PDB file of C-alpha atoms in Angstrom:
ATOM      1  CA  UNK V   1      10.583  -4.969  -3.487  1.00  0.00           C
ATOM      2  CA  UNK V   2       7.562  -5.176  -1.041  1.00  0.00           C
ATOM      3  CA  UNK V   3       4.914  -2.875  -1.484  1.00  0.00           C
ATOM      4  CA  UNK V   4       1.050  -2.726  -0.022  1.00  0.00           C
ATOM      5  CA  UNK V   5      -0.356  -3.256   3.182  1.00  0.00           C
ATOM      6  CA  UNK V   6      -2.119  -6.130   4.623  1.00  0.00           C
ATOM      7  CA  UNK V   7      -4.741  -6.861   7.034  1.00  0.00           C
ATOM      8  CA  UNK V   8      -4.328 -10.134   8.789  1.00  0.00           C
ATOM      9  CA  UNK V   9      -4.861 -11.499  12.366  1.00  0.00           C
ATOM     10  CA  UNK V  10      -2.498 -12.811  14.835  1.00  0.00           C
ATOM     11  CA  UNK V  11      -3.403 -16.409  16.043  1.00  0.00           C
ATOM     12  CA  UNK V  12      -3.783 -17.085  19.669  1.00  0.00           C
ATOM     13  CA  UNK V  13      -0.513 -19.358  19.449  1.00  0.00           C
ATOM     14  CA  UNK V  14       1.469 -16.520  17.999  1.00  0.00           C
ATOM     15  CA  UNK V  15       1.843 -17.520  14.188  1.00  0.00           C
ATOM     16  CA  UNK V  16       0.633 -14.664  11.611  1.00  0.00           C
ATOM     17  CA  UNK V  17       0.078 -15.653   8.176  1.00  0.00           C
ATOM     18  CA  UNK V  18       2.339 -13.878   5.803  1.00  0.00           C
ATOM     19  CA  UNK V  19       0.625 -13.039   2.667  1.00  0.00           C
ATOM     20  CA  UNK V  20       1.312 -14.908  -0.824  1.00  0.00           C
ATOM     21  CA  UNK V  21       2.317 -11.763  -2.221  1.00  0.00           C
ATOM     22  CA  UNK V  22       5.429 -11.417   0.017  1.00  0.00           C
ATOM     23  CA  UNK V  23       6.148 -15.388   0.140  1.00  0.00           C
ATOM     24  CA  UNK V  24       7.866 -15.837  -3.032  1.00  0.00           C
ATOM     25  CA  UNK V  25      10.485 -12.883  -2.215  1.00  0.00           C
ATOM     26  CA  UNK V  26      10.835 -14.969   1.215  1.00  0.00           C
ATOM     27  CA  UNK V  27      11.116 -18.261  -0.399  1.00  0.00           C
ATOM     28  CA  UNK V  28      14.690 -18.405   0.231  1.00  0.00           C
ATOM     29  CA  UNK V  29      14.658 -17.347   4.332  1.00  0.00           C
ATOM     30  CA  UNK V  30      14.374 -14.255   6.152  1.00  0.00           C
ATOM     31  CA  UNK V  31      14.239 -13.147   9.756  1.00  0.00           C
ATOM     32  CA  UNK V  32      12.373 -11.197  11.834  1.00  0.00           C
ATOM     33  CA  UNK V  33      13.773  -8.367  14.563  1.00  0.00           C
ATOM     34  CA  UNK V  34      12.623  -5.747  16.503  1.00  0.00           C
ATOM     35  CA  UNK V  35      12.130  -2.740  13.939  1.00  0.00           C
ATOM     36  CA  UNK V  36      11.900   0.859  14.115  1.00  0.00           C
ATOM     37  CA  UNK V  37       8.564   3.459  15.368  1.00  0.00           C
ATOM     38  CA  UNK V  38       7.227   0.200  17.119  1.00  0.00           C
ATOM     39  CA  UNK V  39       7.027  -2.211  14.305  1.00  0.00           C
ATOM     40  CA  UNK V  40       9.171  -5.830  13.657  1.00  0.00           C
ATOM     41  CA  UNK V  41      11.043  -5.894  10.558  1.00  0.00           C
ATOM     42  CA  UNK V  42      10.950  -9.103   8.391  1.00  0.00           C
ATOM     43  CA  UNK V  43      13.557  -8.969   5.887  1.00  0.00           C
ATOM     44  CA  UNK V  44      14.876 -11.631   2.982  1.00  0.00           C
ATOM     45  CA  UNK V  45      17.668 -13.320   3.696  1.00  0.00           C
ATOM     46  CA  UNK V  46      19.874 -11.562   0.568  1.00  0.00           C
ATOM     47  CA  UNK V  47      18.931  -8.061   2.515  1.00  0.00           C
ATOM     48  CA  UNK V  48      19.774  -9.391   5.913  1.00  0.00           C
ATOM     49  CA  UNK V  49      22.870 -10.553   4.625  1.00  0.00           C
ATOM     50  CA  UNK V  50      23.908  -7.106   3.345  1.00  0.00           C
ATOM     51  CA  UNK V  51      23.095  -4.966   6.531  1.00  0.00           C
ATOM     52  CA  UNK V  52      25.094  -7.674   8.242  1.00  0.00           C
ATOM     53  CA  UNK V  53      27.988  -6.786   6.496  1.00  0.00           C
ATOM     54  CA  UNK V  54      26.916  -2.967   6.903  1.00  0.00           C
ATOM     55  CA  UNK V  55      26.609  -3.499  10.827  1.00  0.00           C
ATOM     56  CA  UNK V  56      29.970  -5.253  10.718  1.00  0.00           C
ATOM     57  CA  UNK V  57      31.832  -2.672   9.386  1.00  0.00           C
ATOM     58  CA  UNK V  58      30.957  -0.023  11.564  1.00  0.00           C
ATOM     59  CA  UNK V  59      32.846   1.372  14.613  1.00  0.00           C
ATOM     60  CA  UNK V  60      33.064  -0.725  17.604  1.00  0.00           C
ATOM     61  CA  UNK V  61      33.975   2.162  19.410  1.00  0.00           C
ATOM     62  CA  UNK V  62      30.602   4.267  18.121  1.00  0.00           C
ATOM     63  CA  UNK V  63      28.490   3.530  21.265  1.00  0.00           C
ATOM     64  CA  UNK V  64      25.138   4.264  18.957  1.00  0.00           C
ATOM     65  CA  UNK V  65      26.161   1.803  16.272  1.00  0.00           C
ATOM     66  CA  UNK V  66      27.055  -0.917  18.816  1.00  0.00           C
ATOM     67  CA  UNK V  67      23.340  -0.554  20.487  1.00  0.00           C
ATOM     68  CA  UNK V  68      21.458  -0.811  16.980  1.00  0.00           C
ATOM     69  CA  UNK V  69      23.455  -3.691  16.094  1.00  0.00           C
ATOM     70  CA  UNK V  70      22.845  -5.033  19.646  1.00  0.00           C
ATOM     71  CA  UNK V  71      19.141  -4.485  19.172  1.00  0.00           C
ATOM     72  CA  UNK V  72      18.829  -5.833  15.730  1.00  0.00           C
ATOM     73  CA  UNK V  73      20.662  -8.868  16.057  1.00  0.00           C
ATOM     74  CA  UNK V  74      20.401 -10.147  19.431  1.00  0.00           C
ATOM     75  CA  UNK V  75      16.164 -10.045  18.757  1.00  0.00           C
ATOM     76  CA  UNK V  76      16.486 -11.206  15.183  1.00  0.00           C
ATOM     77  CA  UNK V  77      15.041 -15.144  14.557  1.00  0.00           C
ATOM     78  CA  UNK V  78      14.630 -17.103  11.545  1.00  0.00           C
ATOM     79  CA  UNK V  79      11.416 -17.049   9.357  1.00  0.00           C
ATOM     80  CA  UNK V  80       9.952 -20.616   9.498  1.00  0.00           C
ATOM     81  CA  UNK V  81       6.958 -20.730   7.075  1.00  0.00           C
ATOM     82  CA  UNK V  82       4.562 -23.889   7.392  1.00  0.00           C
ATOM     83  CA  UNK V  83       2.958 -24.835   4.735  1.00  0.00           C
ATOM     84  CA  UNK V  84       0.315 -22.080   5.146  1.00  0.00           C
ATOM     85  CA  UNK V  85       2.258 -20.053   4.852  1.00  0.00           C
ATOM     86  CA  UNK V  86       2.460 -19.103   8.641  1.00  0.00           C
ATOM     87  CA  UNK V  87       5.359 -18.065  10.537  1.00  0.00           C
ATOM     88  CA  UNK V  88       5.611 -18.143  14.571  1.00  0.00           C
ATOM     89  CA  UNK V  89       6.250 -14.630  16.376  1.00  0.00           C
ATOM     90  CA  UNK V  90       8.081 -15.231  19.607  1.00  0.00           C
ATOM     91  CA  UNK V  91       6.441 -13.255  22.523  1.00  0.00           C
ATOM     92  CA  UNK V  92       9.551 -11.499  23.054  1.00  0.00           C
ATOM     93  CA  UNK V  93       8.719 -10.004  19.811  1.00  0.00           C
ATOM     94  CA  UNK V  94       4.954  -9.505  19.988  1.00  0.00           C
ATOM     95  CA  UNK V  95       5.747  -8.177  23.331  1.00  0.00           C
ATOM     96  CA  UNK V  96       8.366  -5.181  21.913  1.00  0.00           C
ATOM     97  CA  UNK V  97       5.810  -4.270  19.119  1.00  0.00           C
ATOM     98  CA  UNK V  98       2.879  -4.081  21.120  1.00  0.00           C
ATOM     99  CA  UNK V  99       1.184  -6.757  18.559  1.00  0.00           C
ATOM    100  CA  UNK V 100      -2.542  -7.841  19.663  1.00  0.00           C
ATOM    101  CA  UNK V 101      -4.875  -9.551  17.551  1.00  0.00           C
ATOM    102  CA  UNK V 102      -5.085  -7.564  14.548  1.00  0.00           C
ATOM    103  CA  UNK V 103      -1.525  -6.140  12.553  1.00  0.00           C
ATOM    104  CA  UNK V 104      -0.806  -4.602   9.267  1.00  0.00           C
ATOM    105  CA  UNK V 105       1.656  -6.172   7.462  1.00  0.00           C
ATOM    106  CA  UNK V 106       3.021  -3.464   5.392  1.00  0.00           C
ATOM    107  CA  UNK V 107       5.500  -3.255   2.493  1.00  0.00           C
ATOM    108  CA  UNK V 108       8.228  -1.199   2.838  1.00  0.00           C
ATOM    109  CA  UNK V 109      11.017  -1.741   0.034  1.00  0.00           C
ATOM    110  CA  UNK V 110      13.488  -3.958   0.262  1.00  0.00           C
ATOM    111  CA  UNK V 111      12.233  -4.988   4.065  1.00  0.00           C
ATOM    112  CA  UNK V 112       8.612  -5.736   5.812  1.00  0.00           C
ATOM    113  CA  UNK V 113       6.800  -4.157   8.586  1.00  0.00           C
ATOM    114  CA  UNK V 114       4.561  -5.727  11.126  1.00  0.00           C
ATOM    115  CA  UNK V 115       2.300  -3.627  12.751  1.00  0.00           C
ATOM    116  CA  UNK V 116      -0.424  -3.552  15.472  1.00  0.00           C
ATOM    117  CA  UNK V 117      -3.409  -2.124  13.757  1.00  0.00           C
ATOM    118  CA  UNK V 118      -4.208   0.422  15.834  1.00  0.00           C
ATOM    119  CA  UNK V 119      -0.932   1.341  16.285  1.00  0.00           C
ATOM    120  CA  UNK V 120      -0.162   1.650  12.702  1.00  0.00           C
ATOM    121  CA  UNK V 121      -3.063   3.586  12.218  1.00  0.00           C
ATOM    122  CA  UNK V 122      -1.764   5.883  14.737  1.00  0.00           C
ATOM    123  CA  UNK V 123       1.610   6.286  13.070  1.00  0.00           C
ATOM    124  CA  UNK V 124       0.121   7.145   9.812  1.00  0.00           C
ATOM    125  CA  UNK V 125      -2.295  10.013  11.207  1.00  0.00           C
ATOM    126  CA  UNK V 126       0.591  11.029  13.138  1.00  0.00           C
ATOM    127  CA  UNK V 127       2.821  11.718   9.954  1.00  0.00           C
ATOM    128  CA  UNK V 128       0.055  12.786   7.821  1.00  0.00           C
ATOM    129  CA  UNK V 129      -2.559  14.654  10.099  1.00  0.00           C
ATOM    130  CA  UNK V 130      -1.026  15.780  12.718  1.00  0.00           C
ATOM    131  CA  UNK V 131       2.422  17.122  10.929  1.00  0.00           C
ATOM    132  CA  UNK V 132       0.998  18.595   8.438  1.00  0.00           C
ATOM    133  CA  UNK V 133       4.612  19.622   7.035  1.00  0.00           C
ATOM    134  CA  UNK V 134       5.903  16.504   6.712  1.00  0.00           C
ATOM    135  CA  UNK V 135       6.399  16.909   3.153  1.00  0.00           C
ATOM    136  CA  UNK V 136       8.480  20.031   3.789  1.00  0.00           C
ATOM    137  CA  UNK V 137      11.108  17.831   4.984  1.00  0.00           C
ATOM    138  CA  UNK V 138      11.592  15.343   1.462  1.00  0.00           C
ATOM    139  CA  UNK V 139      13.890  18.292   0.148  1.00  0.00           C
ATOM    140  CA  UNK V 140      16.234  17.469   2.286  1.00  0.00           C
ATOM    141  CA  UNK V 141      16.357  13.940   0.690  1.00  0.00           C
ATOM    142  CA  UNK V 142      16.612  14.924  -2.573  1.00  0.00           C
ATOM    143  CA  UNK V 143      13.375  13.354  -3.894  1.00  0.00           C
TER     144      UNK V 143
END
C-alpha cells in the first residue's frame, strides 16, 4: 500500500525522483498513465497486471469502457528507475497533467499519484473547503 505525500521537483530533462519509500513496492516494475482529476497514475506491476485483466473483460461494445481502456493503456509506459532512483516522464505525460516544476507525489493505496503542486493543492481545497459536504457522501460507500 502507498500512503503519504511527497514534495519533490521535476528536473528540466523530465525525470522526477520517486521517493525511497515507494521504491521497494516498485522494485519489481510499474508504469505510468494518464490518471484521473488531472494527475498520472504510477502503479506496480502486480496491480497493473490485475486491472489489465479487469479492462479485458469488459464489454467491447460499452463505448465508456472502450475509451478508459483506450486512455489508460495507449498513454501507459514502463517505469525505468536509474540508480537514483529517477524515472523519465515523457512530455506527452507532463503535458496531460499539467506537471511544472514542483509535483506531489501522493500515496493513494494500491496505486500512486503525481501531481502538479499547485494543482494538487487546488484539488484538495476543492474537496475539503469548498464542498463542505463531502463527507455526506461516504454513506453511500459504506465506510
Amino acid at each position: 500500500m502507498f500512503i503519504s505525500r511527497y514534495y519533490h521537483t521535476l528536473e528540466a530533462k523530465g525525470r522526477l525522483a520517486i521517493p525511497a519509500a515507494y521504491r521497494e513496492k516498485l522494485a519489481s516494475g510499474g508504469v505510468i498513465t494518464i490518471g484521473l482529476d488531472g494527475c498520472l497514475f504510477l502503479f506496480p506491476d502486480s496491480y497493473w497486471q490485475e486491472l489489465l485483466q479487469k479492462l479485458v473483460a469488459l464489454p467491447l461494445t460499452n463505448q465508456t469502457a472502450r475509451q478508459f481502456t483506450r486512455v489508460l493503456v495507449q498513454s501507459a509506459v514502463d517505469l525505468n528507475l536509474d540508480s537514483q532512483g529517477r524515472t523519465l516522464i515523457p512530455d506527452f505525460l507532463r503535458e496531460s497533467a499539467s506537471l511544472k516544476k514542483q509535483v506531489v507525489i501522493a500515496g493513494a493505496l494500491e496505486r500512486v499519484e503525481i501531481w502538479d503542486r499547485d494543482r494538487y493543492h487546488q484539488h484538495l481545497n476543492l474537496i475539503t473547503q469548498e464542498n463542505p459536504d463531502w463527507e455526506s457522501g461516504l454513506k453511500d460507500l459504506n465506510i
